[in-house]
Coordinates of C-alpha atoms in Angstrom, one line a residue:
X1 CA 0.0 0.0 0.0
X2 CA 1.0 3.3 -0.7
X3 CA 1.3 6.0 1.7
X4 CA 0.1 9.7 0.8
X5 CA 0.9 13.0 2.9
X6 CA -2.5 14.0 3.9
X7 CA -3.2 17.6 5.3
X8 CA -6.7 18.0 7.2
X9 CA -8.4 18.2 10.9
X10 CA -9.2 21.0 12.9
X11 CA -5.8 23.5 13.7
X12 CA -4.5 23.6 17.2
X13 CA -3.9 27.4 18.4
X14 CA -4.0 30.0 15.9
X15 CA -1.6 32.1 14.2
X16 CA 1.8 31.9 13.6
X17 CA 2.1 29.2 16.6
X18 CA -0.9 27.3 15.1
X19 CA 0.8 26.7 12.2
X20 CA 4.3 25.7 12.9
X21 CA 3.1 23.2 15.8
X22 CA 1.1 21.5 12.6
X23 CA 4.2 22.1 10.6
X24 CA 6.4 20.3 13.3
X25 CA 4.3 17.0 13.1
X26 CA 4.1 17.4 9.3
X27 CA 7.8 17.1 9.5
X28 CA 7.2 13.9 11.5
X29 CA 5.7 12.2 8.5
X30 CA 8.5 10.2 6.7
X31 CA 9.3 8.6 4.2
X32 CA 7.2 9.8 1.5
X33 CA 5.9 7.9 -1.0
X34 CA 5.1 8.2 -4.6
X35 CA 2.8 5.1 -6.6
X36 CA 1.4 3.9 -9.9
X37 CA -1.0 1.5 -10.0
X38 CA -1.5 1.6 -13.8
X39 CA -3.6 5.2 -13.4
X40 CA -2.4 8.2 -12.5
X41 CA -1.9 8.3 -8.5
X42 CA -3.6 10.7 -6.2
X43 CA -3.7 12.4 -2.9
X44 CA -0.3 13.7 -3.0
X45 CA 1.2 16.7 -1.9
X46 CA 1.9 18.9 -5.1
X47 CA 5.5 19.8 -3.3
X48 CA 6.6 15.9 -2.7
X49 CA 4.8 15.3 -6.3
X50 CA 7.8 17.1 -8.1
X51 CA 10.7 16.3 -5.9
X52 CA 13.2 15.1 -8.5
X53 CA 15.7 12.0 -7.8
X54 CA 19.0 11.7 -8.0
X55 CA 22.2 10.1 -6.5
X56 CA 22.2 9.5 -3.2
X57 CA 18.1 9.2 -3.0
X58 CA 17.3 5.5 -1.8
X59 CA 13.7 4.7 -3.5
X60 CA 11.3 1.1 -3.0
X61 CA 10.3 -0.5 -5.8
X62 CA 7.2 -2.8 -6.0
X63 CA 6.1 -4.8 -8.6
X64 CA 2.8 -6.9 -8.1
X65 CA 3.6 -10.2 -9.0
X66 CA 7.5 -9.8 -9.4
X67 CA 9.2 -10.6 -6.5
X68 CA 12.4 -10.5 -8.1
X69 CA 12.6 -6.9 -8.9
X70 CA 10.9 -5.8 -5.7
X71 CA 12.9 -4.5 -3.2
X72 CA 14.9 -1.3 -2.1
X73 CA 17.3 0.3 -4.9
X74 CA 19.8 3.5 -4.2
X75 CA 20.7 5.7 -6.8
X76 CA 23.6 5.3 -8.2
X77 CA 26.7 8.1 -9.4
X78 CA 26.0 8.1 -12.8
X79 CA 21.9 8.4 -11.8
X80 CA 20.7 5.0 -12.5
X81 CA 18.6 2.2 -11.1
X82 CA 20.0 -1.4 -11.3
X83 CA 16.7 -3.2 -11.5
X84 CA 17.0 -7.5 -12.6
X85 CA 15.7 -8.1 -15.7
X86 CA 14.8 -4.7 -16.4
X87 CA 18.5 -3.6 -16.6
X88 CA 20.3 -0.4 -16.2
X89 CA 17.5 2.3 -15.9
X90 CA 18.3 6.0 -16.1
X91 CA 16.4 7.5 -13.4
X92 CA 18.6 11.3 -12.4
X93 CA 16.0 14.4 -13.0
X94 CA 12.9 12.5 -12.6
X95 CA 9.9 12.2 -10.2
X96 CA 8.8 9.3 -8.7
X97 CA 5.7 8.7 -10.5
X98 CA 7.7 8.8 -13.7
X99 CA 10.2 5.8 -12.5
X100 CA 6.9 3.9 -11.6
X101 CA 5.6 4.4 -15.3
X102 CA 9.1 4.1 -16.9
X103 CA 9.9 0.8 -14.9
X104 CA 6.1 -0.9 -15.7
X105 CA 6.8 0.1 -19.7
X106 CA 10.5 -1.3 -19.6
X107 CA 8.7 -4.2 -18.2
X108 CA 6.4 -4.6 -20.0
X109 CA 8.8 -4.8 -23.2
X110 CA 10.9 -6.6 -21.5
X111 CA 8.6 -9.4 -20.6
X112 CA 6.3 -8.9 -24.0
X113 CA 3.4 -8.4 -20.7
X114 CA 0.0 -7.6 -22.7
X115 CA -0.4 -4.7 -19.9
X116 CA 1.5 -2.4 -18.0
X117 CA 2.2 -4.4 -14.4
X118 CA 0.7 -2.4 -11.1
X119 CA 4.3 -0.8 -9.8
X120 CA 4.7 1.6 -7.2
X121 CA 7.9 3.1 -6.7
X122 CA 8.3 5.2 -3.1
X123 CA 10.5 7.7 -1.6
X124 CA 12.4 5.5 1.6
X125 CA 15.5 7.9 2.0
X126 CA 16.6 11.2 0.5
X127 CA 20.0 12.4 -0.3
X128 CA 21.1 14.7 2.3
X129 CA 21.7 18.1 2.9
X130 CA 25.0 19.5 5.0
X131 CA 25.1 22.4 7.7
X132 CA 28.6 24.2 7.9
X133 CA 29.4 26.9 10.5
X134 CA 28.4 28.7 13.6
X135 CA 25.7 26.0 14.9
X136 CA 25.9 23.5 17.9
X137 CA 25.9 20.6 15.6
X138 CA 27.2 21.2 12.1
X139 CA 27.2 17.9 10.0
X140 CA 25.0 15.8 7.8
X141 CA 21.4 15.4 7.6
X142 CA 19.0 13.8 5.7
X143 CA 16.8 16.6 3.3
X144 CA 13.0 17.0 3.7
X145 CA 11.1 18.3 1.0
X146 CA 10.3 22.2 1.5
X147 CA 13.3 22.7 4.3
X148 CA 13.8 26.5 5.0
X149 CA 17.2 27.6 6.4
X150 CA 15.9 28.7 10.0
X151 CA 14.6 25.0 10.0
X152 CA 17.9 23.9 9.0
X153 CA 19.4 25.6 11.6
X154 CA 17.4 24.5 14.0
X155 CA 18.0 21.0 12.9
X156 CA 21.4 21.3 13.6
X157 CA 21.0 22.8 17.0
X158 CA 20.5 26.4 16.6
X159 CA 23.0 29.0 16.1
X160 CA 26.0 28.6 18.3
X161 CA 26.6 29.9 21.9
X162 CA 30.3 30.1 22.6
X163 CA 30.8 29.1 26.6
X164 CA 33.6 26.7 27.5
X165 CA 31.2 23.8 27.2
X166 CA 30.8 24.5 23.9
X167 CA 34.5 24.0 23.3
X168 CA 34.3 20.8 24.7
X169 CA 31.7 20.0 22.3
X170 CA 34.3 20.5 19.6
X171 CA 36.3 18.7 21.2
X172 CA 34.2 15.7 21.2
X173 CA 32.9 16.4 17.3
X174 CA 36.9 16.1 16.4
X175 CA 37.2 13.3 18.1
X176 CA 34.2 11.4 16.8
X177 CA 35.1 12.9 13.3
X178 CA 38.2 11.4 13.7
X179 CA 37.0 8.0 14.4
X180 CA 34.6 8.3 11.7
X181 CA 37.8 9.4 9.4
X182 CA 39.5 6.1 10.4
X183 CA 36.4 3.8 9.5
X184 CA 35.7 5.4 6.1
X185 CA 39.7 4.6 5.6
X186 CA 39.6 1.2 6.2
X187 CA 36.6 0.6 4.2
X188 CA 38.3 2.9 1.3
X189 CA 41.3 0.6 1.5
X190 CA 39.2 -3.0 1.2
X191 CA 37.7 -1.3 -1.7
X192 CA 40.0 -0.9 -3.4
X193 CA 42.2 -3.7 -2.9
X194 CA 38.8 -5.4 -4.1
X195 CA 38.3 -3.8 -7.3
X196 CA 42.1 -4.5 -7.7
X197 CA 41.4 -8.3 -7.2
X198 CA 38.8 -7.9 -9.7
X199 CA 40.8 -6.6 -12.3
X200 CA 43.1 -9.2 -12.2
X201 CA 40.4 -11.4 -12.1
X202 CA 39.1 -9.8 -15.5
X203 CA 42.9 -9.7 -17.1
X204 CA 43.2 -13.4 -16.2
X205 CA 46.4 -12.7 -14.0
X206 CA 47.5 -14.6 -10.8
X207 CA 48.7 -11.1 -9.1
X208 CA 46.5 -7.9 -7.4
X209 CA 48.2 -5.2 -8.9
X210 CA 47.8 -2.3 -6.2
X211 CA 47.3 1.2 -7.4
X212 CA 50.7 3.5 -6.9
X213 CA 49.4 5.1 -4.3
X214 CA 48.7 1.5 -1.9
X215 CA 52.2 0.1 -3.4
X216 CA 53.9 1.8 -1.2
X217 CA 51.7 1.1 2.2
X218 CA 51.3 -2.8 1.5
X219 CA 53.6 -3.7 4.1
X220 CA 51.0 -1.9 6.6
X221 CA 49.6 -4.3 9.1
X222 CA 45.9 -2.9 7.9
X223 CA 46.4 -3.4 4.5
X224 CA 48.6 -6.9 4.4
X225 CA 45.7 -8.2 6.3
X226 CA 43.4 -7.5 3.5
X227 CA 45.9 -8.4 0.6
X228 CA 45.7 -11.8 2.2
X229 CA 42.4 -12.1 2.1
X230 CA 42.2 -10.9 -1.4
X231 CA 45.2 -13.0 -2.6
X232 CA 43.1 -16.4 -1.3
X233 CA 39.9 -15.1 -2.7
X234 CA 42.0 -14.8 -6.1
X235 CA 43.5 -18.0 -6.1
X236 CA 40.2 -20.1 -5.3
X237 CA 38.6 -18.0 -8.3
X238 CA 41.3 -18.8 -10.3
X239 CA 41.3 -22.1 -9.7
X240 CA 37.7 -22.5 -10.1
X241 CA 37.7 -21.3 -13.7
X242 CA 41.0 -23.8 -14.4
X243 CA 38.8 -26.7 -13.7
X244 CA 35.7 -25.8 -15.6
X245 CA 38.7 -25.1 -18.3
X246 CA 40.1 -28.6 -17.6
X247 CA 36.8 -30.5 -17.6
X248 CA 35.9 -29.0 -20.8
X249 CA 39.4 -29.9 -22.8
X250 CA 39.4 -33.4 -21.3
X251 CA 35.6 -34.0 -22.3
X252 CA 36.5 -32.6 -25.9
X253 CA 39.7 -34.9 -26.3
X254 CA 38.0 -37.8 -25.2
X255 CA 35.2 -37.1 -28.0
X256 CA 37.9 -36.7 -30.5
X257 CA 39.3 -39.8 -29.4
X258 CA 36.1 -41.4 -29.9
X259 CA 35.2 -39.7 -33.6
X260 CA 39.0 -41.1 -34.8
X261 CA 37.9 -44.5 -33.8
X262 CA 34.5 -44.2 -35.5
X263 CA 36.2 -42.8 -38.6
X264 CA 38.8 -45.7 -38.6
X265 CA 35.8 -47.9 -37.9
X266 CA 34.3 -46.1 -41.1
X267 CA 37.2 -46.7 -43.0
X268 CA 36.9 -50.0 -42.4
X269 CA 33.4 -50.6 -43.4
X270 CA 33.7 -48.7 -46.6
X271 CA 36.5 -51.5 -47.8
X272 CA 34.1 -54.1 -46.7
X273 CA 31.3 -52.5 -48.8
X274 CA 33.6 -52.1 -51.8
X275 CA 34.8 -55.7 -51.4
X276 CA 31.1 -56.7 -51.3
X277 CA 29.9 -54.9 -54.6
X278 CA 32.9 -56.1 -56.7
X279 CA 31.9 -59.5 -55.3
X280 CA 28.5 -59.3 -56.3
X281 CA 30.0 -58.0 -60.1
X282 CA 31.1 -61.5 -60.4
X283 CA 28.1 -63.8 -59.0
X284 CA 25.7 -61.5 -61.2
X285 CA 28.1 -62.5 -64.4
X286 CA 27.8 -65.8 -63.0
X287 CA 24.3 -66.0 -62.3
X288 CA 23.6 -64.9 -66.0
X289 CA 25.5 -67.4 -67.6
X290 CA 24.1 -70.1 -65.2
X291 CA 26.9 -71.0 -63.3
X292 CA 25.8 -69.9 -59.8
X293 CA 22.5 -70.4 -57.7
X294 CA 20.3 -67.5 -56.6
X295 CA 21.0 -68.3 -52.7
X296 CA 24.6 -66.8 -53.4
X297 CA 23.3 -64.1 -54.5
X298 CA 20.3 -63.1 -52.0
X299 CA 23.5 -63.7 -49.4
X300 CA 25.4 -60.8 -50.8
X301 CA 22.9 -58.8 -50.9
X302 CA 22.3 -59.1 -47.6
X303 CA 25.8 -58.6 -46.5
X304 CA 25.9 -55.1 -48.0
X305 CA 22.3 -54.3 -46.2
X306 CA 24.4 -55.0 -43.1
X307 CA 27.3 -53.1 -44.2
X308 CA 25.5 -50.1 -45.2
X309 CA 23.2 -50.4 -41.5
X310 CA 26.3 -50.1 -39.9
X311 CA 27.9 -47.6 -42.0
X312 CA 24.8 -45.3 -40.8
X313 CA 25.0 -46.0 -37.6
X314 CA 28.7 -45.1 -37.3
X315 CA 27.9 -41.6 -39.5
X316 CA 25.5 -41.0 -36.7
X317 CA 27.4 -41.7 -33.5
X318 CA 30.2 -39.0 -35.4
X319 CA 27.6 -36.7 -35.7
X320 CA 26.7 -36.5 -32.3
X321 CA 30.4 -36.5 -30.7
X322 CA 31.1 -33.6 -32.8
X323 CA 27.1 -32.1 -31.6
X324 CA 28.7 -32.7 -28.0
X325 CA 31.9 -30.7 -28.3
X326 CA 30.1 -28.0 -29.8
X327 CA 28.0 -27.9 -26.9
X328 CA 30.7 -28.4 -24.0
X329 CA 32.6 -25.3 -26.4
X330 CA 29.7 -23.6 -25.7
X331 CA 29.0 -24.4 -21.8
X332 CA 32.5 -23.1 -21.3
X333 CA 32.3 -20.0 -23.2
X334 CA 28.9 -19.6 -21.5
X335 CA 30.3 -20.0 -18.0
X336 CA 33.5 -17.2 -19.2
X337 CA 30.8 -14.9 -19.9
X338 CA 28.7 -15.1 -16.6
X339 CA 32.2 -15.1 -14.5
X340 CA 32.9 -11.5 -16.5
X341 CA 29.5 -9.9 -16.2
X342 CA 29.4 -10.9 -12.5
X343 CA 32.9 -9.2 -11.9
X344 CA 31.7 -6.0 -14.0
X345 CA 28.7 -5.9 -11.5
X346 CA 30.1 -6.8 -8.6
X347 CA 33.4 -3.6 -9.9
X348 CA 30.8 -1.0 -10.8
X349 CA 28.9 -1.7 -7.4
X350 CA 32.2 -1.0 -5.4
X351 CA 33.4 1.6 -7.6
X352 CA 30.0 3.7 -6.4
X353 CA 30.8 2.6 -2.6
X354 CA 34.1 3.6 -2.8
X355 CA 33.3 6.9 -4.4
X356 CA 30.8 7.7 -1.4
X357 CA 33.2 6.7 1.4
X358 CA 36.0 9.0 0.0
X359 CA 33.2 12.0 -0.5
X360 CA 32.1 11.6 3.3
X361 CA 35.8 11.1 3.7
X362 CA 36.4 14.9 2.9
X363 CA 33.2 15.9 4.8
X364 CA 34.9 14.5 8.0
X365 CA 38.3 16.0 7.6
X366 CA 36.5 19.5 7.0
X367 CA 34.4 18.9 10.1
X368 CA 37.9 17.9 11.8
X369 CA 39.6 21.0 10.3
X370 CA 36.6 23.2 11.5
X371 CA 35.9 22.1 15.0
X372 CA 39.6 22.5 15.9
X373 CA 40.6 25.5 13.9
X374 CA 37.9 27.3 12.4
X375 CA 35.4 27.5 14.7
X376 CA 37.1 28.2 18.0
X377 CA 39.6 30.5 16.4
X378 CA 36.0 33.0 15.2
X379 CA 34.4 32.0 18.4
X380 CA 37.0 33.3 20.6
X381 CA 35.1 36.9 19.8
X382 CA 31.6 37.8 21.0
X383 CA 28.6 38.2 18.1
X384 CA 24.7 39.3 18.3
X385 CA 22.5 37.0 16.1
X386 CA 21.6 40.1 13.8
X387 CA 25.5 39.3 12.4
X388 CA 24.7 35.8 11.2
X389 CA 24.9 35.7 7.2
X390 CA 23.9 32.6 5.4
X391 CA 24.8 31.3 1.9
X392 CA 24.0 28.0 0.0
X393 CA 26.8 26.7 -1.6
X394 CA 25.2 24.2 -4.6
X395 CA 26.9 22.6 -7.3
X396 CA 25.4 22.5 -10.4
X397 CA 26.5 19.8 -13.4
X398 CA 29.2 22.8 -14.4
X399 CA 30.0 24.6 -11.7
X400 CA 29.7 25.5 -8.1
X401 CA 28.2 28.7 -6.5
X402 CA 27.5 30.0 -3.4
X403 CA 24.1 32.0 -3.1
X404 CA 23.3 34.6 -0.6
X405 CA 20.2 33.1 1.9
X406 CA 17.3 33.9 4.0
X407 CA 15.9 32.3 7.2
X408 CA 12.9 31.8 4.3
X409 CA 15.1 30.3 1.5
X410 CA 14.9 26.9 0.7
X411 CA 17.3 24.0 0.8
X412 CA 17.7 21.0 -1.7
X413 CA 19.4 17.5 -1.7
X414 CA 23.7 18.1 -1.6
X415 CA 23.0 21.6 -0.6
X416 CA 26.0 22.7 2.1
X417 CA 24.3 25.6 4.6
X418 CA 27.0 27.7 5.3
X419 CA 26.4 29.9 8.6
X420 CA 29.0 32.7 8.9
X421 CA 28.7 35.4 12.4
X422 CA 30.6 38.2 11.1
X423 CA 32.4 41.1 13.4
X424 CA 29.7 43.7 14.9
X425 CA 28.9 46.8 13.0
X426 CA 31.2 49.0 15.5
X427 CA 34.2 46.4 15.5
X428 CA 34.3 46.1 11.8
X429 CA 34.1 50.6 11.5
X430 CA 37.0 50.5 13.8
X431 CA 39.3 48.1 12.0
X432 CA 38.0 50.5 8.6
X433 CA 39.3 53.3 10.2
X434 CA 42.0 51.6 11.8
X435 CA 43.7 50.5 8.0
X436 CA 42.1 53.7 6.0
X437 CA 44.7 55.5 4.7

């Protein structure tokens, strides 16, 4: 069943305060969730209605009667679904609703359906949003559809109050960025000493060849300990493939074996028949000058039936050795193929893990940087909340900009809230006067 964001009821309190304690358990409501059921879906707000996916955003799929292709998908870097038997499904820049109608019809082709199949595709987890600056709890957090800034903010803990406690507090953020730093590392390093098995696995090599960067750090107890693992994961692969190799070249030289003997065999019979017919030349001259009996005759005859039966049945058997090592050619090329597309899968899947890790990577040593530098270096002065500018920084597919804000202005997914206090009004006109010529 799909669930719809439904406003209605009677409004507690009135005014302003009425409407952002309704606002506050709207926010409650998660996730959001966006159907077809072959018609267009209704009862959705028209805001969540047009939020557009892309990376990051984690989406349910449901397919009545598919089980297979049910289940929870994220969106990948280059903005794609991985979906079985549908495929590879391009899926950046669109609504919900759409992927529900673009995964029934690719479906539907797919499978040659007669009708669209009832799919719903809804909204589980979106891509999230980032708070930078003067606020108790700058970090990550996962977008909402229509998020203002001063919700944001508040999110995030409110706008920072400098008291020794709150040094502490960074403090405790470095340290638990720094923890999170170390885990994203090791997870960067058994990707990528993965996706370095893999390629060897692809080039058909019996050695990882570690990117220059790692070469120099294998001797690490961290990253030994993985090669290790990887090495023995290479090895068994490896030798996997060698016996399916083996079991097809021994099955296809024993059928060779098999056809030589037939043909030898065939050879034989052929002299045989030839023997018989030139027999038979010489009884028939006989038998028409009267100096053989018929019995002689009907026995030849019968002799090369026999000869021929057999000849046949030898042609056949030939036949179907050489049908056989066709097919065991073609098990074995089959099973290459399936070991390769696995790999490419299983490389592309990791390639998109390893990209996040690094990305949240950088987020953490920026939070590290700005809890023990940044922050306590501009908090060290005293600032009114009328001093507080906001910006958006927000890439776009060319470029990235950073927008002046409002308390009003609002956020989208992989938006980074930047919350700068400047100096007072009267400390800033005394450092101008201070450096004016």
């Amino acid at each position: 069943m799909t669930s719809r964001l439904i406003a209605g009821g009677r409004q507690n309190g009135s005014g302003i305060a009425g409407r952002a304690r309704m606002f506050a358990r709207l926010l409650l409501l998660a996730p959001f969730c966006f159907s077809l059921l072959t018609f267009p879906s209704v009862g959705l707000a028209q805001e969540d209605a047009k939020y557009l996916v892309d990376t990051g955003d984690k989406l349910r799929v449901k397919v009545h009667e598919w089980p297979d292709i049910t289940g929870e998908y994220k969106v990948s870097s280059d903005g794609s679904l991985a979906l079985p038997i549908i495929g590879i499904l391009p899926v950046s820049g669109m609504q919900p609703n759409d992927i529900a109608v673009a995964v029934a019809d690719r479906l539907k082709q797919k499978a040659k359906l007669a009708d669209l199949p009832v799919t719903t595709v809804e909204m589980i987890q979106f891509r999230p949003y980032f708070v930078l600056g003067h606020v108790m709890k700058p970090g990550e957090y996962e977008y909402r559809p229509r998020l203002n800034v001063l919700q944001a903010v508040s999110i995030a803990g409110g706008l920072f109050r400098f008291n020794d406690p709150g040094l502490q507090r960074l403090d405790r953020d470095a340290i638990q960025a720094r923890g999170d730093g170390q885990i994203l590392r090791r997870k960067i390093d058994q990707l990528t000493v993965t996706i370095a098995r893999i390629d060897a696995e692809l080039k058909d090599q019996d050695t990882i060849e570690l990117p220059p960067e790692f070469a120099e750090g294998q001797d690490q107890p961290q990253i030994k300990e993985i090669l290790t693992t990887e090495r023995a994961t290479l090895t068994s692969n490896r030798a996997t493939l060698a016996q399916e190799i083996a079991a097809a070249a021994d099955m296809r030289k024993l059928l060779e074996n098999e056809i030589s003997s037939l043909e030898k065999q065939m050879d034989a019979e052929i002299r045989q028949l030839a023997t018989v017919n030139q027999e038979m030349e010489g009884v028939k001259s006989l038998a028409d000058r009267g100096l053989t009996t018929s019995p002689r005759t009907y026995l030849l005859e019968r002799t090369k039936a026999q000869i021929v039966g057999q000849k046949q049945s030898i042609e056949t058997q030939i036949i179907r050795s050489r049908q056989i090592i066709s097919q065991t050619d073609q098990r074995l090329k089959t099973f290459r193929s399936t070991v390769t597309e696995r790999l490419n899968n299983e490389k592309a899947k990791l390639q998109t893990e390893l990209r996040d890790a690094q990305e949240k990577l950088q987020i953490s040593q920026k939070l590290i940087l700005e809890a023990e530098v940044s922050a306590p270096a501009q908090f060290s002065k005293r600032y009114s909340d009328d001093d507080v500018r906001y910006s958006i920084i927000r890439a776009t597919k060319n470029s990235t900009q950073e927008l002046p804000a409002s308390e009003a202005t609002l956020l989208l997914p992989n938006d980074v809230l930047k919350i700068v206090r400047e100096a007072p009004s009267n400390e800033r006109a005394s450092s101008q006067q201070v450096v004016a010529p």
